[in-house]
CSV table of C-alpha atoms in Angstrom, one decimal:
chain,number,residue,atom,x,y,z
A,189,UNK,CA,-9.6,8.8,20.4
A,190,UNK,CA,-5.9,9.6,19.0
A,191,UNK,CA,-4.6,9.3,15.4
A,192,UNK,CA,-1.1,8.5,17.1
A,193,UNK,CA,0.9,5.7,15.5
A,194,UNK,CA,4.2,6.7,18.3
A,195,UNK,CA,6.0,3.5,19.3
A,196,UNK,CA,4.2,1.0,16.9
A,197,UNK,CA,6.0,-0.8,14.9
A,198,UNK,CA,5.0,-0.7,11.2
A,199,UNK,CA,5.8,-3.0,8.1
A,200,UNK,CA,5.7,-1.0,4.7
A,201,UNK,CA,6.3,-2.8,1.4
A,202,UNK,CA,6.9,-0.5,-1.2
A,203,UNK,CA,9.1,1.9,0.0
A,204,UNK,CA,11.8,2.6,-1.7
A,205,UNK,CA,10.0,5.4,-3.9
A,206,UNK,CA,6.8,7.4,-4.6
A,207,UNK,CA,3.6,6.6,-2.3
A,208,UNK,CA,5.1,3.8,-0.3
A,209,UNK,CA,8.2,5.8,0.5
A,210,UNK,CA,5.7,8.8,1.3
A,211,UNK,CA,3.7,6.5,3.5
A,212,UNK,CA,7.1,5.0,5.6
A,213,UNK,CA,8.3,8.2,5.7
A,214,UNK,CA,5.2,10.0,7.5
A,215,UNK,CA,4.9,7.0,9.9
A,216,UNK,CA,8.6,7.7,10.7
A,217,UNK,CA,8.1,11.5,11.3
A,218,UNK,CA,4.9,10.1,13.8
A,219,UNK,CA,7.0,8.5,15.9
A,220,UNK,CA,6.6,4.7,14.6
A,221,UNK,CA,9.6,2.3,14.5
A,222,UNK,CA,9.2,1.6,10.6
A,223,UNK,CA,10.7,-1.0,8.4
A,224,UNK,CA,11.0,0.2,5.1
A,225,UNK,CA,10.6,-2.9,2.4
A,226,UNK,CA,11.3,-3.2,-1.3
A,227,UNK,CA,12.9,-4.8,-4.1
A,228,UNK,CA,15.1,-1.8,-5.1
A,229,UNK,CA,18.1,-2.4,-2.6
A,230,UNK,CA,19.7,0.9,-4.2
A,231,UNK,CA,16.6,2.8,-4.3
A,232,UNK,CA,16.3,2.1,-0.5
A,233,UNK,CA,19.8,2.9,0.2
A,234,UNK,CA,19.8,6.2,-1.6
A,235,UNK,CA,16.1,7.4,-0.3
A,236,UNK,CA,17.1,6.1,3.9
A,237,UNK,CA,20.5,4.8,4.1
A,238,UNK,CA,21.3,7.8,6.3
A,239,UNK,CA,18.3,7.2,8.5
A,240,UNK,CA,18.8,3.4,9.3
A,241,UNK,CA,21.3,2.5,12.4
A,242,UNK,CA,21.2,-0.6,15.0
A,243,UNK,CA,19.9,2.1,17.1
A,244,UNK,CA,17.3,3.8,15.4
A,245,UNK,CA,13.6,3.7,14.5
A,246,UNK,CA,13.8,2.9,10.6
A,247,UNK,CA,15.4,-0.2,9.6
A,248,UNK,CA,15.1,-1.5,5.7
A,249,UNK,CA,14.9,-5.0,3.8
A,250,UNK,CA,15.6,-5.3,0.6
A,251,UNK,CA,14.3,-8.9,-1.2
A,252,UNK,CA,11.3,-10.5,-3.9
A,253,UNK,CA,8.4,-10.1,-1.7
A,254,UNK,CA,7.1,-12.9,-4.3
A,255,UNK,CA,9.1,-15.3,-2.6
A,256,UNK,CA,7.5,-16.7,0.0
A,257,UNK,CA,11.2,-16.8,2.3
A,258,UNK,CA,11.6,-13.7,1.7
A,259,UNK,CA,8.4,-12.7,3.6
A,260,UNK,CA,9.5,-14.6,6.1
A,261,UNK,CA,12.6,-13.5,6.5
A,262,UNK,CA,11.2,-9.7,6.6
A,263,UNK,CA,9.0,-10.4,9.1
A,264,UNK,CA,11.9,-12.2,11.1
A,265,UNK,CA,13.9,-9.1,10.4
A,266,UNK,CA,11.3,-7.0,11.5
A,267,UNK,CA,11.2,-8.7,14.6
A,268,UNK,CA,15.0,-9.1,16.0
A,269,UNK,CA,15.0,-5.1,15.2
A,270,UNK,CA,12.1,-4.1,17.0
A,271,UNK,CA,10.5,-7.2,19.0
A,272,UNK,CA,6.8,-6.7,17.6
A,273,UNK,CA,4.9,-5.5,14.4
A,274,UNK,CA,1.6,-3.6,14.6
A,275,UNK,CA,0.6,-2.5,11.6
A,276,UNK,CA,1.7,-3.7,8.2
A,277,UNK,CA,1.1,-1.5,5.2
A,278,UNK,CA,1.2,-3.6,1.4
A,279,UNK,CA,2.3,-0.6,-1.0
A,280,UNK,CA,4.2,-2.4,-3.1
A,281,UNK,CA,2.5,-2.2,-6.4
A,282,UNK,CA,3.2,-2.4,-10.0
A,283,UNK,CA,1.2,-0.9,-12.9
A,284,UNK,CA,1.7,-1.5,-16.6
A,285,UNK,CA,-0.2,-1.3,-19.7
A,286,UNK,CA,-0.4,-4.1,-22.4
A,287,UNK,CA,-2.9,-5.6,-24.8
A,288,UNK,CA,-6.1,-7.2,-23.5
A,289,UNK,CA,-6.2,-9.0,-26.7
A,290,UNK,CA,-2.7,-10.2,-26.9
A,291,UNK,CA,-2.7,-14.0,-26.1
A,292,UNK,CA,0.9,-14.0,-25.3
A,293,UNK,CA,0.8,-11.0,-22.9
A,294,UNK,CA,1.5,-12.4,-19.4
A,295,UNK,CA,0.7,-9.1,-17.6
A,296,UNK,CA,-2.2,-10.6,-15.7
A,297,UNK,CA,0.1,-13.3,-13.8
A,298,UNK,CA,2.9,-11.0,-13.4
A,299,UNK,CA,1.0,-8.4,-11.5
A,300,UNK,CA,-1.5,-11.0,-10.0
A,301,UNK,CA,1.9,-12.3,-8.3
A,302,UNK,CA,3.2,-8.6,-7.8
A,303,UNK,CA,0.0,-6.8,-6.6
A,304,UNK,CA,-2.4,-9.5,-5.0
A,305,UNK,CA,-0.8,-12.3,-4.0
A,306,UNK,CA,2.9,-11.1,-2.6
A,307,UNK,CA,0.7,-8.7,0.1
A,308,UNK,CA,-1.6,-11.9,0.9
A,309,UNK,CA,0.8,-13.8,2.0
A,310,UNK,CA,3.1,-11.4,3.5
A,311,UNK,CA,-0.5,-10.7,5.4
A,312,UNK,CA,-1.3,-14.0,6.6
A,313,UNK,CA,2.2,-14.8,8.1
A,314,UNK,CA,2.3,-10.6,9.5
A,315,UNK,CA,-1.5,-11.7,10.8
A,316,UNK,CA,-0.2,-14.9,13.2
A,317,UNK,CA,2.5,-12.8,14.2
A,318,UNK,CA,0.2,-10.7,16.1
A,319,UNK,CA,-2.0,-13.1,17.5
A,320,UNK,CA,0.8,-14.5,18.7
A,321,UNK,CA,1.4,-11.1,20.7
A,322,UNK,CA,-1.8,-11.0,21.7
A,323,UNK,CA,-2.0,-14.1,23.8
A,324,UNK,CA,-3.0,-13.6,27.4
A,325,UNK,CA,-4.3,-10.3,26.2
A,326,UNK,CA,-7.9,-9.7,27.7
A,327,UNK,CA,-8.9,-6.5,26.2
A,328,UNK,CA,-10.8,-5.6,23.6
A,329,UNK,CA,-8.2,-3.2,22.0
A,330,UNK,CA,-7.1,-4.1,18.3
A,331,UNK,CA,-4.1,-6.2,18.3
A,332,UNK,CA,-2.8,-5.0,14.9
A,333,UNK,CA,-3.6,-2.9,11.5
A,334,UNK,CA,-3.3,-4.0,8.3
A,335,UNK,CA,-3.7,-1.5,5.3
A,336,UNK,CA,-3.6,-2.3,1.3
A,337,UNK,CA,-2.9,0.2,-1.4
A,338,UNK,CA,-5.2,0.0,-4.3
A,339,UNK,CA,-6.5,1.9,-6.8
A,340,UNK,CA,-9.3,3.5,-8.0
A,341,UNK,CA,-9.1,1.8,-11.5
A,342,UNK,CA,-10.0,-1.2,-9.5
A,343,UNK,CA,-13.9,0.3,-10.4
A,344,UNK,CA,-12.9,1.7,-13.8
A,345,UNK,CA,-12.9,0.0,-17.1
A,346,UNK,CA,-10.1,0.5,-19.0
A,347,UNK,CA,-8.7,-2.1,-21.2
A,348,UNK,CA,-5.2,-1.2,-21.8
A,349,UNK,CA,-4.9,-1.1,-18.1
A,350,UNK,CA,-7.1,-4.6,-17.8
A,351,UNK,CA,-4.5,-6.6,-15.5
A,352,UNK,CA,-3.9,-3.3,-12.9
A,353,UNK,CA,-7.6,-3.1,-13.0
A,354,UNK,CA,-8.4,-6.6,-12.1
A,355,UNK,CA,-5.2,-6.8,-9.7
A,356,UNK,CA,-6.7,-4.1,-7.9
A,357,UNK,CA,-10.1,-5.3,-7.8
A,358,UNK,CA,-9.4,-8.6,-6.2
A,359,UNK,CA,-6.9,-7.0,-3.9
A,360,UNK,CA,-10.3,-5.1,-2.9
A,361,UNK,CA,-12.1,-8.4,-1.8
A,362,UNK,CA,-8.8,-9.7,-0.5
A,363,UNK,CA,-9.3,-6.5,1.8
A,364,UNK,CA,-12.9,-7.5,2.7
A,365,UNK,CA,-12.2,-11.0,3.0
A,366,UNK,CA,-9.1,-11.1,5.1
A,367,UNK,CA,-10.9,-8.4,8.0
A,368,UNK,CA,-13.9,-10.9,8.2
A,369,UNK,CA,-12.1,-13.7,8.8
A,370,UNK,CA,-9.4,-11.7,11.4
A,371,UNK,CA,-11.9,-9.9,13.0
A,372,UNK,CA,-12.1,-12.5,15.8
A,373,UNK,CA,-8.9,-11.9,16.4
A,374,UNK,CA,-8.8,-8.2,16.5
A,375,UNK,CA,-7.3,-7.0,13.8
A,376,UNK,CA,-8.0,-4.9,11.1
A,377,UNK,CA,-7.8,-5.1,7.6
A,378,UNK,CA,-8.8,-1.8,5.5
A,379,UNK,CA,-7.6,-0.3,1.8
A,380,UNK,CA,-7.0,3.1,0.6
A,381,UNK,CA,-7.4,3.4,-3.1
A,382,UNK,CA,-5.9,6.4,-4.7
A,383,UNK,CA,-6.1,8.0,-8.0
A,384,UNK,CA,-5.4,11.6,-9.1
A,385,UNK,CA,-2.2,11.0,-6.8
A,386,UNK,CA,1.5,12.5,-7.8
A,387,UNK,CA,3.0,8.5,-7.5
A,388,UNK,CA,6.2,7.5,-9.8
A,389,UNK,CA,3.7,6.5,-12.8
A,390,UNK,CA,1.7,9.6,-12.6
A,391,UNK,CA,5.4,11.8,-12.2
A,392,UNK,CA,7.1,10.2,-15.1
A,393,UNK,CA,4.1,10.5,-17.8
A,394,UNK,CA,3.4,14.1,-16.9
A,395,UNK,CA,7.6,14.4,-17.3
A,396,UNK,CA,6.9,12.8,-20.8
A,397,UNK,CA,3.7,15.1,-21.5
A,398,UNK,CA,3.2,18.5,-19.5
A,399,UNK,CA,-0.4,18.2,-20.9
A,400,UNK,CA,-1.2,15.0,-19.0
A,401,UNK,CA,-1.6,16.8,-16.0
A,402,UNK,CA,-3.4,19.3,-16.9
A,403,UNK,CA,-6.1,16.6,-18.3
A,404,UNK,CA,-6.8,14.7,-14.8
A,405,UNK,CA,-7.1,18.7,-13.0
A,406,UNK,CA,-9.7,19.2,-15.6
A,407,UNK,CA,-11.7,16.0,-14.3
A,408,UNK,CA,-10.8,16.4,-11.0
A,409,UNK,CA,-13.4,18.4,-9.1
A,410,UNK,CA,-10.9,19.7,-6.6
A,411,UNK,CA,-8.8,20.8,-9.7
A,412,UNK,CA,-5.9,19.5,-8.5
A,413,UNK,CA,-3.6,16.6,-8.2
A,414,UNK,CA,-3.5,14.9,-5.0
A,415,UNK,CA,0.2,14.3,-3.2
A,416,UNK,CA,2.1,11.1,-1.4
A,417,UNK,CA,1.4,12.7,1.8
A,418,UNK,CA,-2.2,13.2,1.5
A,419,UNK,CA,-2.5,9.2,1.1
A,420,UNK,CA,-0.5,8.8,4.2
A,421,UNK,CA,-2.7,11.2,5.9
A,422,UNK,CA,-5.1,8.8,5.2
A,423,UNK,CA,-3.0,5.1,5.5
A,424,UNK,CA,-2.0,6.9,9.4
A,425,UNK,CA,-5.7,6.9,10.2
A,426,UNK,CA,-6.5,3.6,9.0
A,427,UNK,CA,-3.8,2.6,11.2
A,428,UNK,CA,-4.4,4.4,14.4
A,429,UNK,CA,-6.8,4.1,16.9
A,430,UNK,CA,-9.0,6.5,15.8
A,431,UNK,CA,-10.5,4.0,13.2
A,432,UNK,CA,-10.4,0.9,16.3
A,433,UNK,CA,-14.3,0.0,14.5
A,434,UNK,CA,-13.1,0.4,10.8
A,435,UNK,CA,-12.6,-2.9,9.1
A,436,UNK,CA,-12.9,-4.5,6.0
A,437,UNK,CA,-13.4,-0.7,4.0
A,438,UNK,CA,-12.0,0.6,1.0
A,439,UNK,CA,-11.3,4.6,1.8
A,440,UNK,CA,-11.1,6.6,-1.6
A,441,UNK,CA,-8.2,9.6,-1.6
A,442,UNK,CA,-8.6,11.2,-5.3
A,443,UNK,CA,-10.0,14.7,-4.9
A,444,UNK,CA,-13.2,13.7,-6.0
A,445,UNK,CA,-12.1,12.0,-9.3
A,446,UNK,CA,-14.5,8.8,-9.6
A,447,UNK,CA,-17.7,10.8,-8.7
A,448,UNK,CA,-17.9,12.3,-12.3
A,449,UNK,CA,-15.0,10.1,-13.9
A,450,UNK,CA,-15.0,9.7,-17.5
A,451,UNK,CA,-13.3,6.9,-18.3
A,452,UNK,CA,-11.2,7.6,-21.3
A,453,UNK,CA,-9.1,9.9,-18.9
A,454,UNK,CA,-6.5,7.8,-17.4
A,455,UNK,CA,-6.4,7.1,-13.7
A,456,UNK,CA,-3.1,7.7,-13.3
């Protein structure tokens, strides 16, 4: 069984910086045609602009992946560049910390829209796309591979970080839910949840407060902080063949960190 992702094509939202870039950016170095996806058209030009040619095997799309056009018109994109999609990783995330008992804080909706719903639909439409590929197919092989990044304060209670939390959470089930009902159609739907992770939040608090990373190696029991690459490691697998009877599970990459967690430590 090989980890090889060479010649899919891949889908990753997220990707103009921190995990989501490290993510496209393994998948590229593995020999997948990747779409790189995000919000940040500046981000994305400064990060691949030199990479991305009519000719070669990164391509990017910039847009509001809330808006349900703009899914479709990635997924279009996707298409005309590289004539299929295989795998389809949802990294773009948002985490921010408010006031659970603010009445007039509209966290919850913004990153219910942001974190949950934006990867469920950009799943369902990516989802028909490769049943439609895999029409006249006899085999049993797995027509495509979908991944979700969550977290591992999805199982932490924390309340200043109350609507990442329960964004996370129901992006968990979402993960369940959606491999259950494509299972028929032979493809997979797994998460990796990640904490203890050098992403863009984790970089710029410890850049506000050396101290902060010296807490989370101190609760840590590998004693360290985990990098982008290590979750690719990990979102690669998920995606190869090597995990063709993985579906519907939620693979935890944080050193350790939730098997003695104390919850007053922050999670990211």
């Amino acid at each position: 069984m090989s980890f090889s992702i060479a010649g899919k094509t891949a889908i990753v939202t997220g990707a103009a910086n921190g995990v989501g870039l490290a993510i496209a950016r393994h998948f590229l170095s593995a020999g997948a045609n990747v779409m790189f996806a995000d919000m940040d058209e500046d981000g994305l030009k400064a990060q691949i602009g030199d990479l991305v040619s009519d000719t070669s095997e990164a391509r990017m799309f910039a847009g509001d992946l809330r808006e349900k056009l703009t899914i479709a018109n990635l997924v279009s994109a996707t298409i005309d560049a590289f004539d299929e999609v295989n795998i389809l990783v949802n990294g773009a995330r948002q985490l921010v910390r408010s006031d659970p008992m603010d009445p007039d804080d509209d966290s919850m909706q913004m990153l219910l829209d942001q974190n949950l719903i934006a990867g469920m639909r950009l799943s369902q439409l990516v989802a028909k796309r490769m049943i439609k590929q895999g029409e006249g197919a006899e085999d049993a092989t797995t027509l495509g591979s979908i991944i979700n990044l969550s977290s591992i304060a999805a199982r932490r209670t924390q309340p200043e970080l109350m609507a990442f939390s329960v964004s996370t959470a129901a992006l968990d089930q979402m993960t369940r839910s959606l491999a259950v009902a494509l299972a028929d159609h032979r493809i997979r739907v797994n998460a990796v949840a990640f904490g203890s992770v050098m992403s863009s939040f984790l970089e710029e608090r410890i850049s506000e407060n050396e101290d902060y990373g010296d807490t989370i190696r101190e609760v840590t029991p590998l004693s360290r902080i985990g990098s982008a690459r290590e979750v690719a490691e990990a979102v690669q697998f998920l995606a190869s063949d090597g995990a063709d009877f993985m579906t519907g599970q939620i693979i935890t990459v944080d050193g350790g960190r939730t098997l003695i967690d104390p919850v007053s430590i922050p999670a990211h």
